[in-house]
Amino acid sequence: MTPEQVAAASKPVVLELGDVFTRCPTTLRRARLLGISGWAFYVTGRAGALGDVRAETVAAALGFLAPDAVADGWDAARRIVPPVEVAAATLAECCRWGEDQLDTLAGVSRLAALLGRAVDAADASGMPLFAAWRSLPVPVRTAGARAAVGLRLLREHFAGAHLIAVRASGMTPLEAVLAGPDGEAGAVACGWPPPYPPVEPLVRRRLWAEAVTDRLASPAFAALGPADGTELVELLTATRAHLTDPS
């Protein structure tokens, strides 16, 4: 497989698995212990690695979430707990989820190693969230925890690459969400209020942006080479299948 093929094949799995721990009941309980809402925990958990910045900066970095919704979550959390502490709690929950869900998975050590190599090789130019997350110290944990962190970091890399590609395509982030698989439901989930622009003129631009996303992310996978890149895709596919149906 070429690096772009590896990026295209791994992208949907990484986007799914790199975020699934945020919906875990145990993770949401951590938000309650901090005294903030689940939404505030999600927004600040992702962007808290940037430090104590303004909500406008957070909205620009996250890109696909509505600025007003970002400000609601960020400012609410910031009044109670420093953003970097929420990011640290998010990282701890990611590790905990990885230990719980991935440690028993066959090949998890290899998966963690391949993800780590891709993350280390990724170009962070224009991707402040990915760069901030990659710079955070990760406690030495099990292979499952390392794999979960690798998935999280690679997810932020794909998200950053896609934001660049979407803007280059001439679409707004809202238009990209509307043209995506979840359509208006996705826009609502990201905090964008209606009315919405028509989707039909955006489909071709969305496809172009997806291809550019793969191209921007491909240097991370070029470092693996064809054989290891193919193995990573296989391990990611097996991991998603295990989580969907452990039997």
PDB file of C-alpha atoms in Angstrom:
ATOM      1  CA  MET A   1       0.000   0.000   0.000  1.00  0.00           C
ATOM      2  CA  THR A   2       1.155   3.544  -0.718  1.00  0.00           C
ATOM      3  CA  PRO A   3       1.231   6.073   2.148  1.00  0.00           C
ATOM      4  CA  GLU A   4      -1.896   7.785   0.781  1.00  0.00           C
ATOM      5  CA  GLN A   5      -3.690   4.434   0.563  1.00  0.00           C
ATOM      6  CA  VAL A   6      -2.747   3.678   4.168  1.00  0.00           C
ATOM      7  CA  ALA A   7      -4.010   7.109   5.211  1.00  0.00           C
ATOM      8  CA  ALA A   8      -7.312   6.628   3.360  1.00  0.00           C
ATOM      9  CA  ALA A   9      -7.845   3.129   4.752  1.00  0.00           C
ATOM     10  CA  SER A  10      -6.918   3.956   8.339  1.00  0.00           C
ATOM     11  CA  LYS A  11      -8.657   7.348   8.564  1.00  0.00           C
ATOM     12  CA  PRO A  12     -12.246   6.187   9.298  1.00  0.00           C
ATOM     13  CA  VAL A  13     -11.061   3.693  11.914  1.00  0.00           C
ATOM     14  CA  VAL A  14      -8.760   6.191  13.623  1.00  0.00           C
ATOM     15  CA  LEU A  15     -11.448   8.886  13.659  1.00  0.00           C
ATOM     16  CA  GLU A  16     -13.844   6.425  15.301  1.00  0.00           C
ATOM     17  CA  LEU A  17     -11.549   4.708  17.780  1.00  0.00           C
ATOM     18  CA  GLY A  18      -9.589   7.824  18.698  1.00  0.00           C
ATOM     19  CA  ASP A  19     -12.720   9.419  20.115  1.00  0.00           C
ATOM     20  CA  VAL A  20     -14.733   6.499  21.489  1.00  0.00           C
ATOM     21  CA  PHE A  21     -13.286   6.757  25.011  1.00  0.00           C
ATOM     22  CA  THR A  22     -14.852  10.219  25.399  1.00  0.00           C
ATOM     23  CA  ARG A  23     -18.307   8.604  25.396  1.00  0.00           C
ATOM     24  CA  CYS A  24     -17.401   5.977  27.994  1.00  0.00           C
ATOM     25  CA  PRO A  25     -19.526   6.320  31.177  1.00  0.00           C
ATOM     26  CA  THR A  26     -16.367   6.256  33.314  1.00  0.00           C
ATOM     27  CA  THR A  27     -14.922   9.146  31.318  1.00  0.00           C
ATOM     28  CA  LEU A  28     -18.125  11.134  31.698  1.00  0.00           C
ATOM     29  CA  ARG A  29     -18.010  10.469  35.433  1.00  0.00           C
ATOM     30  CA  ARG A  30     -14.612  12.209  35.498  1.00  0.00           C
ATOM     31  CA  ALA A  31     -16.336  15.314  34.102  1.00  0.00           C
ATOM     32  CA  ARG A  32     -18.836  15.260  36.951  1.00  0.00           C
ATOM     33  CA  LEU A  33     -16.025  14.893  39.477  1.00  0.00           C
ATOM     34  CA  LEU A  34     -14.422  18.010  38.036  1.00  0.00           C
ATOM     35  CA  GLY A  35     -17.739  19.823  38.364  1.00  0.00           C
ATOM     36  CA  ILE A  36     -18.244  20.477  34.639  1.00  0.00           C
ATOM     37  CA  SER A  37     -20.639  19.214  31.974  1.00  0.00           C
ATOM     38  CA  GLY A  38     -19.839  16.499  29.480  1.00  0.00           C
ATOM     39  CA  TRP A  39     -19.699  19.080  26.684  1.00  0.00           C
ATOM     40  CA  ALA A  40     -17.342  21.338  28.639  1.00  0.00           C
ATOM     41  CA  PHE A  41     -15.167  18.315  29.377  1.00  0.00           C
ATOM     42  CA  TYR A  42     -15.069  17.335  25.706  1.00  0.00           C
ATOM     43  CA  VAL A  43     -14.187  20.796  24.389  1.00  0.00           C
ATOM     44  CA  THR A  44     -11.674  21.595  27.123  1.00  0.00           C
ATOM     45  CA  GLY A  45     -10.281  18.083  27.138  1.00  0.00           C
ATOM     46  CA  ARG A  46      -9.374  18.412  23.463  1.00  0.00           C
ATOM     47  CA  ALA A  47      -8.192  22.017  23.474  1.00  0.00           C
ATOM     48  CA  GLY A  48      -6.796  22.235  27.006  1.00  0.00           C
ATOM     49  CA  ALA A  49      -3.419  21.090  25.701  1.00  0.00           C
ATOM     50  CA  LEU A  50      -3.129  24.579  24.158  1.00  0.00           C
ATOM     51  CA  GLY A  51      -3.110  26.137  27.615  1.00  0.00           C
ATOM     52  CA  ASP A  52      -5.178  28.985  29.029  1.00  0.00           C
ATOM     53  CA  VAL A  53      -6.100  30.667  25.738  1.00  0.00           C
ATOM     54  CA  ARG A  54      -9.208  32.556  24.673  1.00  0.00           C
ATOM     55  CA  ALA A  55     -12.307  30.784  23.369  1.00  0.00           C
ATOM     56  CA  GLU A  56     -11.805  32.329  19.917  1.00  0.00           C
ATOM     57  CA  THR A  57      -8.432  30.608  19.669  1.00  0.00           C
ATOM     58  CA  VAL A  58      -9.954  27.305  20.722  1.00  0.00           C
ATOM     59  CA  ALA A  59     -12.727  27.599  18.129  1.00  0.00           C
ATOM     60  CA  ALA A  60     -10.154  28.317  15.417  1.00  0.00           C
ATOM     61  CA  ALA A  61      -8.096  25.261  16.398  1.00  0.00           C
ATOM     62  CA  LEU A  62     -11.069  22.893  16.678  1.00  0.00           C
ATOM     63  CA  GLY A  63     -12.537  24.236  13.444  1.00  0.00           C
ATOM     64  CA  PHE A  64     -15.566  22.037  12.940  1.00  0.00           C
ATOM     65  CA  LEU A  65     -17.380  22.980  16.165  1.00  0.00           C
ATOM     66  CA  ALA A  66     -19.543  26.112  16.186  1.00  0.00           C
ATOM     67  CA  PRO A  67     -17.694  29.012  17.881  1.00  0.00           C
ATOM     68  CA  ASP A  68     -20.607  29.842  20.202  1.00  0.00           C
ATOM     69  CA  ALA A  69     -20.854  26.215  21.343  1.00  0.00           C
ATOM     70  CA  VAL A  70     -17.089  26.096  21.873  1.00  0.00           C
ATOM     71  CA  ALA A  71     -17.204  29.281  23.950  1.00  0.00           C
ATOM     72  CA  ASP A  72     -20.031  27.888  26.082  1.00  0.00           C
ATOM     73  CA  GLY A  73     -18.065  24.755  26.973  1.00  0.00           C
ATOM     74  CA  TRP A  74     -14.624  26.341  27.231  1.00  0.00           C
ATOM     75  CA  ASP A  75     -15.613  29.320  29.363  1.00  0.00           C
ATOM     76  CA  ALA A  76     -17.789  27.205  31.653  1.00  0.00           C
ATOM     77  CA  ALA A  77     -14.911  24.811  32.355  1.00  0.00           C
ATOM     78  CA  ARG A  78     -12.313  27.572  32.596  1.00  0.00           C
ATOM     79  CA  ARG A  79     -14.215  29.221  35.455  1.00  0.00           C
ATOM     80  CA  ILE A  80     -13.878  26.045  37.514  1.00  0.00           C
ATOM     81  CA  VAL A  81     -10.671  24.265  36.546  1.00  0.00           C
ATOM     82  CA  PRO A  82      -7.548  25.190  34.515  1.00  0.00           C
ATOM     83  CA  PRO A  83      -7.812  23.879  30.931  1.00  0.00           C
ATOM     84  CA  VAL A  84      -4.515  22.002  31.170  1.00  0.00           C
ATOM     85  CA  GLU A  85      -5.911  20.002  34.094  1.00  0.00           C
ATOM     86  CA  VAL A  86      -8.888  18.965  31.981  1.00  0.00           C
ATOM     87  CA  ALA A  87      -6.511  17.917  29.206  1.00  0.00           C
ATOM     88  CA  ALA A  88      -4.509  15.871  31.721  1.00  0.00           C
ATOM     89  CA  ALA A  89      -7.712  14.228  32.957  1.00  0.00           C
ATOM     90  CA  THR A  90      -8.678  13.452  29.364  1.00  0.00           C
ATOM     91  CA  LEU A  91      -5.289  11.863  28.736  1.00  0.00           C
ATOM     92  CA  ALA A  92      -5.638   9.792  31.915  1.00  0.00           C
ATOM     93  CA  GLU A  93      -9.094   8.599  30.827  1.00  0.00           C
ATOM     94  CA  CYS A  94      -7.755   7.728  27.391  1.00  0.00           C
ATOM     95  CA  CYS A  95      -5.045   5.581  29.011  1.00  0.00           C
ATOM     96  CA  ARG A  96      -7.542   4.001  31.387  1.00  0.00           C
ATOM     97  CA  TRP A  97      -9.878   3.131  28.502  1.00  0.00           C
ATOM     98  CA  GLY A  98      -6.993   1.631  26.541  1.00  0.00           C
ATOM     99  CA  GLU A  99      -6.006  -0.558  29.476  1.00  0.00           C
ATOM    100  CA  ASP A 100      -9.595  -1.712  29.962  1.00  0.00           C
ATOM    101  CA  GLN A 101     -10.488  -2.308  26.314  1.00  0.00           C
ATOM    102  CA  LEU A 102      -7.282  -3.025  24.393  1.00  0.00           C
ATOM    103  CA  ASP A 103      -4.826  -4.760  26.725  1.00  0.00           C
ATOM    104  CA  THR A 104      -6.215  -8.220  25.977  1.00  0.00           C
ATOM    105  CA  LEU A 105      -6.294  -7.658  22.238  1.00  0.00           C
ATOM    106  CA  ALA A 106      -3.960  -9.849  20.188  1.00  0.00           C
ATOM    107  CA  GLY A 107      -1.271  -7.733  18.563  1.00  0.00           C
ATOM    108  CA  VAL A 108      -1.839  -4.688  20.755  1.00  0.00           C
ATOM    109  CA  SER A 109       1.872  -4.192  21.407  1.00  0.00           C
ATOM    110  CA  ARG A 110       2.541  -4.146  17.677  1.00  0.00           C
ATOM    111  CA  LEU A 111      -0.395  -1.790  17.127  1.00  0.00           C
ATOM    112  CA  ALA A 112       0.947   0.594  19.779  1.00  0.00           C
ATOM    113  CA  ALA A 113       4.407   0.524  18.216  1.00  0.00           C
ATOM    114  CA  LEU A 114       3.165   1.243  14.681  1.00  0.00           C
ATOM    115  CA  LEU A 115       0.874   4.029  15.865  1.00  0.00           C
ATOM    116  CA  GLY A 116       3.747   5.528  17.833  1.00  0.00           C
ATOM    117  CA  ARG A 117       6.013   5.546  14.799  1.00  0.00           C
ATOM    118  CA  ALA A 118       3.324   7.218  12.677  1.00  0.00           C
ATOM    119  CA  VAL A 119       2.668   9.860  15.324  1.00  0.00           C
ATOM    120  CA  ASP A 120       6.382  10.611  15.698  1.00  0.00           C
ATOM    121  CA  ALA A 121       6.805  10.979  11.928  1.00  0.00           C
ATOM    122  CA  ALA A 122       3.708  13.142  11.363  1.00  0.00           C
ATOM    123  CA  ASP A 123       4.211  16.734  10.200  1.00  0.00           C
ATOM    124  CA  ALA A 124       2.511  19.087  12.673  1.00  0.00           C
ATOM    125  CA  SER A 125       2.728  22.204  10.479  1.00  0.00           C
ATOM    126  CA  GLY A 126      -0.553  24.122  10.705  1.00  0.00           C
ATOM    127  CA  MET A 127      -1.962  21.644  13.238  1.00  0.00           C
ATOM    128  CA  PRO A 128      -1.694  23.291  16.677  1.00  0.00           C
ATOM    129  CA  LEU A 129      -3.920  20.803  18.492  1.00  0.00           C
ATOM    130  CA  PHE A 130      -1.938  17.818  17.245  1.00  0.00           C
ATOM    131  CA  ALA A 131       1.352  19.524  18.091  1.00  0.00           C
ATOM    132  CA  ALA A 132       0.116  20.411  21.582  1.00  0.00           C
ATOM    133  CA  TRP A 133      -1.119  16.895  22.265  1.00  0.00           C
ATOM    134  CA  ARG A 134       2.055  15.290  20.968  1.00  0.00           C
ATOM    135  CA  SER A 135       4.097  17.436  23.355  1.00  0.00           C
ATOM    136  CA  LEU A 136       2.178  16.290  26.453  1.00  0.00           C
ATOM    137  CA  PRO A 137       4.063  13.807  28.654  1.00  0.00           C
ATOM    138  CA  VAL A 138       2.418  10.385  28.629  1.00  0.00           C
ATOM    139  CA  PRO A 139       2.945   8.181  31.678  1.00  0.00           C
ATOM    140  CA  VAL A 140       4.516   4.814  30.985  1.00  0.00           C
ATOM    141  CA  ARG A 141       1.537   2.494  30.857  1.00  0.00           C
ATOM    142  CA  THR A 142       0.465  -0.771  29.264  1.00  0.00           C
ATOM    143  CA  ALA A 143       0.432  -1.502  25.542  1.00  0.00           C
ATOM    144  CA  GLY A 144      -3.323  -0.922  25.453  1.00  0.00           C
ATOM    145  CA  ALA A 145      -2.903   2.535  26.965  1.00  0.00           C
ATOM    146  CA  ARG A 146      -0.139   3.395  24.500  1.00  0.00           C
ATOM    147  CA  ALA A 147      -2.306   2.249  21.605  1.00  0.00           C
ATOM    148  CA  ALA A 148      -5.228   4.353  22.841  1.00  0.00           C
ATOM    149  CA  VAL A 149      -3.017   7.440  23.099  1.00  0.00           C
ATOM    150  CA  GLY A 150      -1.632   6.753  19.626  1.00  0.00           C
ATOM    151  CA  LEU A 151      -5.165   6.572  18.255  1.00  0.00           C
ATOM    152  CA  ARG A 152      -6.064   9.823  19.984  1.00  0.00           C
ATOM    153  CA  LEU A 153      -3.022  11.663  18.653  1.00  0.00           C
ATOM    154  CA  LEU A 154      -3.439  10.316  15.135  1.00  0.00           C
ATOM    155  CA  ARG A 155      -7.097  11.377  15.248  1.00  0.00           C
ATOM    156  CA  GLU A 156      -6.055  14.952  15.997  1.00  0.00           C
ATOM    157  CA  HIS A 157      -3.574  14.746  13.124  1.00  0.00           C
ATOM    158  CA  PHE A 158      -6.291  13.655  10.684  1.00  0.00           C
ATOM    159  CA  ALA A 159      -8.660  16.331  12.033  1.00  0.00           C
ATOM    160  CA  GLY A 160      -6.012  19.012  11.588  1.00  0.00           C
ATOM    161  CA  ALA A 161      -5.206  17.850   8.063  1.00  0.00           C
ATOM    162  CA  HIS A 162      -8.899  17.810   7.165  1.00  0.00           C
ATOM    163  CA  LEU A 163      -9.425  21.344   8.461  1.00  0.00           C
ATOM    164  CA  ILE A 164      -6.590  22.589   6.236  1.00  0.00           C
ATOM    165  CA  ALA A 165      -7.999  20.675   3.256  1.00  0.00           C
ATOM    166  CA  VAL A 166     -11.526  21.976   3.813  1.00  0.00           C
ATOM    167  CA  ARG A 167     -10.400  25.590   3.920  1.00  0.00           C
ATOM    168  CA  ALA A 168      -8.272  25.048   0.798  1.00  0.00           C
ATOM    169  CA  SER A 169     -11.349  23.660  -0.980  1.00  0.00           C
ATOM    170  CA  GLY A 170     -13.221  26.914  -0.382  1.00  0.00           C
ATOM    171  CA  MET A 171     -15.718  25.336   2.018  1.00  0.00           C
ATOM    172  CA  THR A 172     -16.476  26.599   5.479  1.00  0.00           C
ATOM    173  CA  PRO A 173     -16.248  24.108   8.357  1.00  0.00           C
ATOM    174  CA  LEU A 174     -20.061  24.104   8.599  1.00  0.00           C
ATOM    175  CA  GLU A 175     -20.378  23.286   4.906  1.00  0.00           C
ATOM    176  CA  ALA A 176     -17.914  20.425   5.325  1.00  0.00           C
ATOM    177  CA  VAL A 177     -19.928  18.986   8.208  1.00  0.00           C
ATOM    178  CA  LEU A 178     -23.171  19.278   6.227  1.00  0.00           C
ATOM    179  CA  ALA A 179     -21.600  17.540   3.220  1.00  0.00           C
ATOM    180  CA  GLY A 180     -20.312  14.742   5.452  1.00  0.00           C
ATOM    181  CA  PRO A 181     -22.002  11.426   6.258  1.00  0.00           C
ATOM    182  CA  ASP A 182     -24.076  12.814   9.163  1.00  0.00           C
ATOM    183  CA  GLY A 183     -25.423  15.851   7.326  1.00  0.00           C
ATOM    184  CA  GLU A 184     -27.671  18.138   9.346  1.00  0.00           C
ATOM    185  CA  ALA A 185     -27.552  15.786  12.349  1.00  0.00           C
ATOM    186  CA  GLY A 186     -23.784  16.246  12.384  1.00  0.00           C
ATOM    187  CA  ALA A 187     -24.175  20.015  12.223  1.00  0.00           C
ATOM    188  CA  VAL A 188     -26.526  19.958  15.209  1.00  0.00           C
ATOM    189  CA  ALA A 189     -24.112  17.737  17.161  1.00  0.00           C
ATOM    190  CA  CYS A 190     -21.300  20.210  16.437  1.00  0.00           C
ATOM    191  CA  GLY A 191     -23.400  23.083  17.749  1.00  0.00           C
ATOM    192  CA  TRP A 192     -24.299  24.772  14.453  1.00  0.00           C
ATOM    193  CA  PRO A 193     -27.851  26.162  14.475  1.00  0.00           C
ATOM    194  CA  PRO A 194     -30.120  26.100  11.385  1.00  0.00           C
ATOM    195  CA  PRO A 195     -30.929  27.282   8.776  1.00  0.00           C
ATOM    196  CA  TYR A 196     -28.318  25.439   6.739  1.00  0.00           C
ATOM    197  CA  PRO A 197     -27.058  26.031   3.189  1.00  0.00           C
ATOM    198  CA  PRO A 198     -27.882  23.454   0.477  1.00  0.00           C
ATOM    199  CA  VAL A 199     -25.579  20.430   0.421  1.00  0.00           C
ATOM    200  CA  GLU A 200     -25.660  19.397  -3.245  1.00  0.00           C
ATOM    201  CA  PRO A 201     -23.107  21.968  -4.512  1.00  0.00           C
ATOM    202  CA  LEU A 202     -20.663  20.891  -1.777  1.00  0.00           C
ATOM    203  CA  VAL A 203     -20.314  17.166  -2.475  1.00  0.00           C
ATOM    204  CA  ARG A 204     -17.524  17.416  -5.058  1.00  0.00           C
ATOM    205  CA  ARG A 205     -15.562  19.828  -2.887  1.00  0.00           C
ATOM    206  CA  ARG A 206     -15.944  17.468   0.053  1.00  0.00           C
ATOM    207  CA  LEU A 207     -14.530  14.573  -1.983  1.00  0.00           C
ATOM    208  CA  TRP A 208     -11.606  16.744  -3.056  1.00  0.00           C
ATOM    209  CA  ALA A 209     -10.967  17.750   0.562  1.00  0.00           C
ATOM    210  CA  GLU A 210     -10.969  14.091   1.641  1.00  0.00           C
ATOM    211  CA  ALA A 211      -8.317  13.274  -0.960  1.00  0.00           C
ATOM    212  CA  VAL A 212      -6.190  16.237   0.124  1.00  0.00           C
ATOM    213  CA  THR A 213      -6.567  15.158   3.759  1.00  0.00           C
ATOM    214  CA  ASP A 214      -5.087  11.773   2.875  1.00  0.00           C
ATOM    215  CA  ARG A 215      -2.241  13.462   1.034  1.00  0.00           C
ATOM    216  CA  LEU A 216      -1.451  15.761   3.952  1.00  0.00           C
ATOM    217  CA  ALA A 217      -1.496  12.872   6.428  1.00  0.00           C
ATOM    218  CA  SER A 218       0.497  10.484   4.242  1.00  0.00           C
ATOM    219  CA  PRO A 219       4.027  11.460   5.461  1.00  0.00           C
ATOM    220  CA  ALA A 220       3.184   9.904   8.823  1.00  0.00           C
ATOM    221  CA  PHE A 221       2.576   6.586   7.085  1.00  0.00           C
ATOM    222  CA  ALA A 222       5.446   6.897   4.624  1.00  0.00           C
ATOM    223  CA  ALA A 223       7.719   6.401   7.628  1.00  0.00           C
ATOM    224  CA  LEU A 224       6.257   2.914   8.099  1.00  0.00           C
ATOM    225  CA  GLY A 225       6.911   1.613   4.609  1.00  0.00           C
ATOM    226  CA  PRO A 226       4.477  -0.491   2.530  1.00  0.00           C
ATOM    227  CA  ALA A 227       4.565  -3.667   4.632  1.00  0.00           C
ATOM    228  CA  ASP A 228       4.191  -2.027   8.042  1.00  0.00           C
ATOM    229  CA  GLY A 229       1.585   0.371   6.659  1.00  0.00           C
ATOM    230  CA  THR A 230      -0.502  -2.560   5.453  1.00  0.00           C
ATOM    231  CA  GLU A 231      -0.062  -4.275   8.814  1.00  0.00           C
ATOM    232  CA  LEU A 232      -1.267  -1.153  10.616  1.00  0.00           C
ATOM    233  CA  VAL A 233      -4.452  -1.098   8.540  1.00  0.00           C
ATOM    234  CA  GLU A 234      -5.036  -4.776   9.303  1.00  0.00           C
ATOM    235  CA  LEU A 235      -4.499  -4.270  13.041  1.00  0.00           C
ATOM    236  CA  LEU A 236      -6.797  -1.237  13.098  1.00  0.00           C
ATOM    237  CA  THR A 237      -9.518  -3.187  11.299  1.00  0.00           C
ATOM    238  CA  ALA A 238      -9.163  -6.086  13.731  1.00  0.00           C
ATOM    239  CA  THR A 239      -9.286  -3.707  16.698  1.00  0.00           C
ATOM    240  CA  ARG A 240     -12.518  -2.108  15.514  1.00  0.00           C
ATOM    241  CA  ALA A 241     -14.029  -5.535  14.911  1.00  0.00           C
ATOM    242  CA  HIS A 242     -13.017  -6.629  18.431  1.00  0.00           C
ATOM    243  CA  LEU A 243     -14.580  -3.574  20.033  1.00  0.00           C
ATOM    244  CA  THR A 244     -17.758  -3.926  17.981  1.00  0.00           C
ATOM    245  CA  ASP A 245     -18.152  -7.659  18.646  1.00  0.00           C
ATOM    246  CA  PRO A 246     -15.694  -9.043  21.237  1.00  0.00           C
ATOM    247  CA  SER A 247     -16.968 -12.586  20.638  1.00  0.00           C
TER     248      SER A 247
END
